[in-house]
Coordinates of C-alpha atoms in Angstrom, one line a residue:
M79 CA 77.5 107.1 111.9
P80 CA 78.8 107.5 108.6
T81 CA 81.3 104.9 107.1
T82 CA 85.0 106.0 106.9
E83 CA 86.7 104.6 103.9
I84 CA 90.3 104.9 103.3
K85 CA 91.7 103.3 99.9
R86 CA 95.4 102.2 99.4
T87 CA 96.9 100.5 96.1
I88 CA 98.5 97.2 96.9
K89 CA 101.1 96.1 94.3
L90 CA 102.1 92.4 94.1
V91 CA 105.5 91.3 92.4
T92 CA 106.0 88.2 90.8
H93 CA 109.3 86.4 89.7
Q94 CA 109.5 83.1 88.2
R95 CA 112.1 81.2 86.1
I96 CA 112.7 77.6 84.9
S97 CA 114.5 75.6 87.7
Q98 CA 114.5 72.0 86.3
P99 CA 113.6 71.4 82.4
G100 CA 111.2 68.7 81.6
A101 CA 111.0 67.5 85.1
T102 CA 107.5 66.3 84.7
P103 CA 106.0 63.2 82.9
D104 CA 104.8 65.6 80.3
E105 CA 108.3 66.9 80.0
L106 CA 107.1 70.3 81.6
P107 CA 109.8 72.4 83.2
L108 CA 109.5 73.0 86.9
R109 CA 109.6 76.5 87.9
S110 CA 110.8 78.4 90.9
W111 CA 108.6 81.5 91.7
S112 CA 107.9 84.0 94.4
V113 CA 105.2 86.8 95.2
E114 CA 105.9 90.1 97.4
L115 CA 103.5 92.6 98.4
Y116 CA 103.6 96.3 98.8
V117 CA 101.5 99.3 99.3
L118 CA 102.2 102.2 96.9
H119 CA 102.5 105.9 98.4
E120 CA 99.6 107.7 97.1
G121 CA 101.6 110.8 95.8
S122 CA 104.8 109.3 94.7
G123 CA 104.1 105.8 93.7
E124 CA 106.8 104.6 95.9
E125 CA 106.7 100.9 96.9
M126 CA 106.3 100.8 100.7
P127 CA 106.3 97.9 103.3
A128 CA 102.7 96.9 103.8
V129 CA 102.7 97.4 107.5
V130 CA 99.0 98.3 107.3
F131 CA 98.6 94.3 107.1
D132 CA 99.4 92.1 110.1
K133 CA 99.5 89.0 108.1
V134 CA 98.8 87.7 104.3
E135 CA 97.4 84.3 103.5
Y136 CA 98.1 82.7 100.3
N137 CA 95.7 79.8 99.0
L138 CA 97.4 77.9 96.4
H139 CA 96.1 75.3 94.0
P140 CA 95.0 72.2 95.9
S141 CA 97.8 70.1 94.4
F142 CA 100.2 71.7 96.6
E143 CA 98.4 69.8 99.4
K144 CA 99.8 70.4 102.7
R145 CA 101.4 73.9 101.4
A146 CA 98.2 75.3 99.7
K147 CA 97.7 77.5 102.5
Q148 CA 100.6 79.5 103.7
T149 CA 100.6 82.6 106.1
F150 CA 103.5 85.2 106.4
K151 CA 103.4 87.8 109.1
K152 CA 106.2 90.4 107.9
P153 CA 106.4 92.7 104.9
P154 CA 106.9 91.9 102.2
F155 CA 104.9 88.8 103.0
K156 CA 107.2 87.0 100.3
I157 CA 106.0 83.4 99.5
Q158 CA 108.5 81.1 97.5
E159 CA 107.7 77.9 95.9
N160 CA 108.0 75.4 93.0
G161 CA 105.7 74.1 90.4
W162 CA 105.1 73.7 86.9
G163 CA 101.4 74.9 86.5
E164 CA 99.8 78.4 86.3
F165 CA 96.8 79.3 88.4
D166 CA 94.8 81.7 90.2
M167 CA 95.5 82.1 93.9
L168 CA 93.1 83.7 96.4
I169 CA 95.3 86.0 98.9
K170 CA 93.6 87.1 102.2
L171 CA 95.0 90.4 103.4
Y172 CA 94.4 90.8 107.3
H173 CA 94.3 94.4 108.4
S174 CA 96.6 95.7 111.4
H175 CA 94.9 96.2 114.6
K176 CA 92.0 94.2 113.8
G177 CA 90.6 96.3 111.1
G178 CA 89.2 93.6 109.0
E179 CA 90.1 91.8 106.2
S180 CA 90.3 92.0 102.4
D181 CA 90.5 89.4 99.6
I182 CA 92.3 89.8 96.2
T183 CA 92.9 87.3 93.4
H184 CA 96.2 86.8 91.9
D185 CA 97.1 85.4 88.5
L186 CA 100.3 83.3 88.7
N187 CA 101.7 82.9 85.3
F188 CA 104.8 82.1 83.5
Q189 CA 104.7 84.8 80.3
S190 CA 107.4 86.7 82.1
E191 CA 110.1 86.2 84.4
R192 CA 108.9 89.3 86.5
Y193 CA 105.8 91.2 86.5
E194 CA 103.5 93.3 88.5
S195 CA 99.9 93.5 89.3
K196 CA 97.9 96.5 91.2
H197 CA 94.9 96.0 93.2
V198 CA 92.8 98.6 95.3
V199 CA 92.1 97.7 99.1
V200 CA 89.3 99.5 101.0
F201 CA 89.9 100.2 104.9
K202 CA 86.4 100.6 106.4
N203 CA 86.3 102.6 109.8
P204 CA 89.9 102.0 110.7
K205 CA 90.7 102.3 114.3
P206 CA 93.3 105.3 115.0
E207 CA 96.4 102.8 115.4
L208 CA 95.6 101.9 111.8
V209 CA 95.0 105.3 110.6
A210 CA 98.3 106.2 111.8
L211 CA 99.8 103.6 109.8
L212 CA 97.9 104.5 106.6
K213 CA 99.2 108.0 107.0
E214 CA 102.6 107.0 106.2
S215 CA 101.6 106.2 102.5
G216 CA 99.4 109.3 101.8
P217 CA 96.0 111.1 102.9
V218 CA 93.6 109.6 105.5
G219 CA 90.8 111.8 104.4
E220 CA 89.5 114.9 106.0
E221 CA 92.5 115.3 108.4
N222 CA 95.1 115.3 105.4
G223 CA 92.7 116.7 102.8
V224 CA 89.7 119.1 103.6
R225 CA 91.3 120.7 106.8
G226 CA 94.6 120.9 104.9
K227 CA 92.8 122.9 102.3
K228 CA 91.0 125.1 104.5
E229 CA 94.2 125.6 106.5
G230 CA 95.7 126.6 103.2
A231 CA 93.0 129.0 102.1
E232 CA 93.3 130.8 105.5
R233 CA 97.1 131.1 105.1
R234 CA 96.9 132.6 101.5
K235 CA 94.0 135.0 102.9
S236 CA 96.2 136.2 105.6
K237 CA 99.5 136.6 103.8
K238 CA 100.9 140.1 103.6
G239 CA 100.9 141.7 100.4
G240 CA 100.9 140.1 96.7
N241 CA 97.9 138.0 97.2
I242 CA 97.7 135.4 94.4
D243 CA 94.6 134.6 93.0
M244 CA 94.3 130.7 93.3
E245 CA 91.4 130.3 91.0
R246 CA 93.5 131.9 88.1
L247 CA 96.2 130.2 89.1
A248 CA 94.5 126.7 88.6
E249 CA 93.0 127.8 85.3
N250 CA 96.6 128.9 84.0
L251 CA 98.0 125.3 85.1
Q252 CA 95.1 123.9 82.7
R253 CA 96.0 125.9 80.1
L254 CA 99.6 124.8 80.0
S255 CA 101.5 122.7 77.3
E256 CA 102.3 119.2 78.0
D257 CA 106.1 120.1 78.6
D258 CA 105.2 122.7 80.8
L259 CA 103.2 120.7 82.9
L260 CA 106.1 118.4 83.3
N261 CA 108.1 121.3 84.6
V262 CA 105.2 122.2 87.3
V263 CA 105.0 118.5 88.4
Q264 CA 108.8 118.7 89.2
M265 CA 108.4 122.2 90.6
V266 CA 105.9 120.4 93.1
H267 CA 107.9 117.4 93.8
D268 CA 110.8 119.8 94.6
G269 CA 109.0 122.5 96.8
K270 CA 106.3 120.8 98.6
S271 CA 106.0 120.4 102.1
P272 CA 104.7 117.4 104.6
D273 CA 101.5 118.8 104.2
T274 CA 101.3 118.9 100.7
Y275 CA 98.6 116.9 99.1
T276 CA 99.7 115.1 95.8
K277 CA 98.5 111.9 94.0
N278 CA 100.1 110.4 90.8
D279 CA 97.8 108.2 89.0
V280 CA 100.3 106.7 86.7
E281 CA 97.5 104.2 84.6
A282 CA 95.6 107.4 84.1
G283 CA 98.6 109.5 83.4
E284 CA 97.3 112.2 85.8
F285 CA 98.7 114.1 88.4
H286 CA 96.7 115.7 91.2
V287 CA 97.7 118.4 93.7
D288 CA 95.9 120.7 96.2
L289 CA 97.2 123.9 95.7
Y290 CA 95.9 125.2 99.1
T291 CA 98.4 122.9 100.4
L292 CA 101.1 124.1 98.8
P293 CA 104.0 126.3 100.5
D294 CA 103.7 130.2 99.9
L295 CA 107.1 130.3 98.2
L296 CA 106.1 127.5 95.9
V297 CA 102.6 129.1 95.0
K298 CA 104.4 132.2 94.0
S299 CA 107.0 130.1 91.8
L300 CA 104.2 128.4 90.0
W301 CA 102.3 131.7 89.9
D302 CA 105.1 133.4 88.0
F303 CA 106.0 130.3 85.9
T304 CA 102.4 130.2 84.3
E305 CA 102.1 134.0 84.0
E306 CA 105.3 133.9 82.0
K307 CA 104.3 130.8 80.0
L308 CA 100.8 132.2 78.9
K309 CA 101.9 135.8 78.0

């Protein structure tokens, strides 16, 4: 059987501050720090509770002794500690419904009072219960992507009158100026339906949308907009 893989972006949010100046023999400050974990929505980039994990295990520096391994079972899986040194911690993510586990490494440092880091986690052959949870943060493969595209295409073909050339619409969108593209993104966000597939790649500065999953009214609006701008 082919392997099914669903990817999600995980964001770690770290806060740290000095809690006691010169507290160590070397007069280094003692710091209070915390780490929280979220799943990012594949379309909007919004922070969401990481319900796709049953528990999260933080493996700290051995100097924490009995507290070097700590496990949390409820989102946002927040760990709070005190210490004076920076280190890399191993974080084990236990997928919900016994769907396996993933490891990520987090750089705990004191360069900023608040900072974020992102990691891509792969869910292999998830059970239906886990797939249902993954759906809350984006498409889960053929069900939301390929099938949605095929169904959208059939809706376009069966539409009465005023059929729109989807290939031309896609070409027109690529020819728009940057300012016009920003307007298109806003139009999509305002007019999309629950079946619409979008992906906002913030780091790459790219916005992806499956035109065949857009509502008919939105497709018509985009068509009119691009035709007017490219006259």
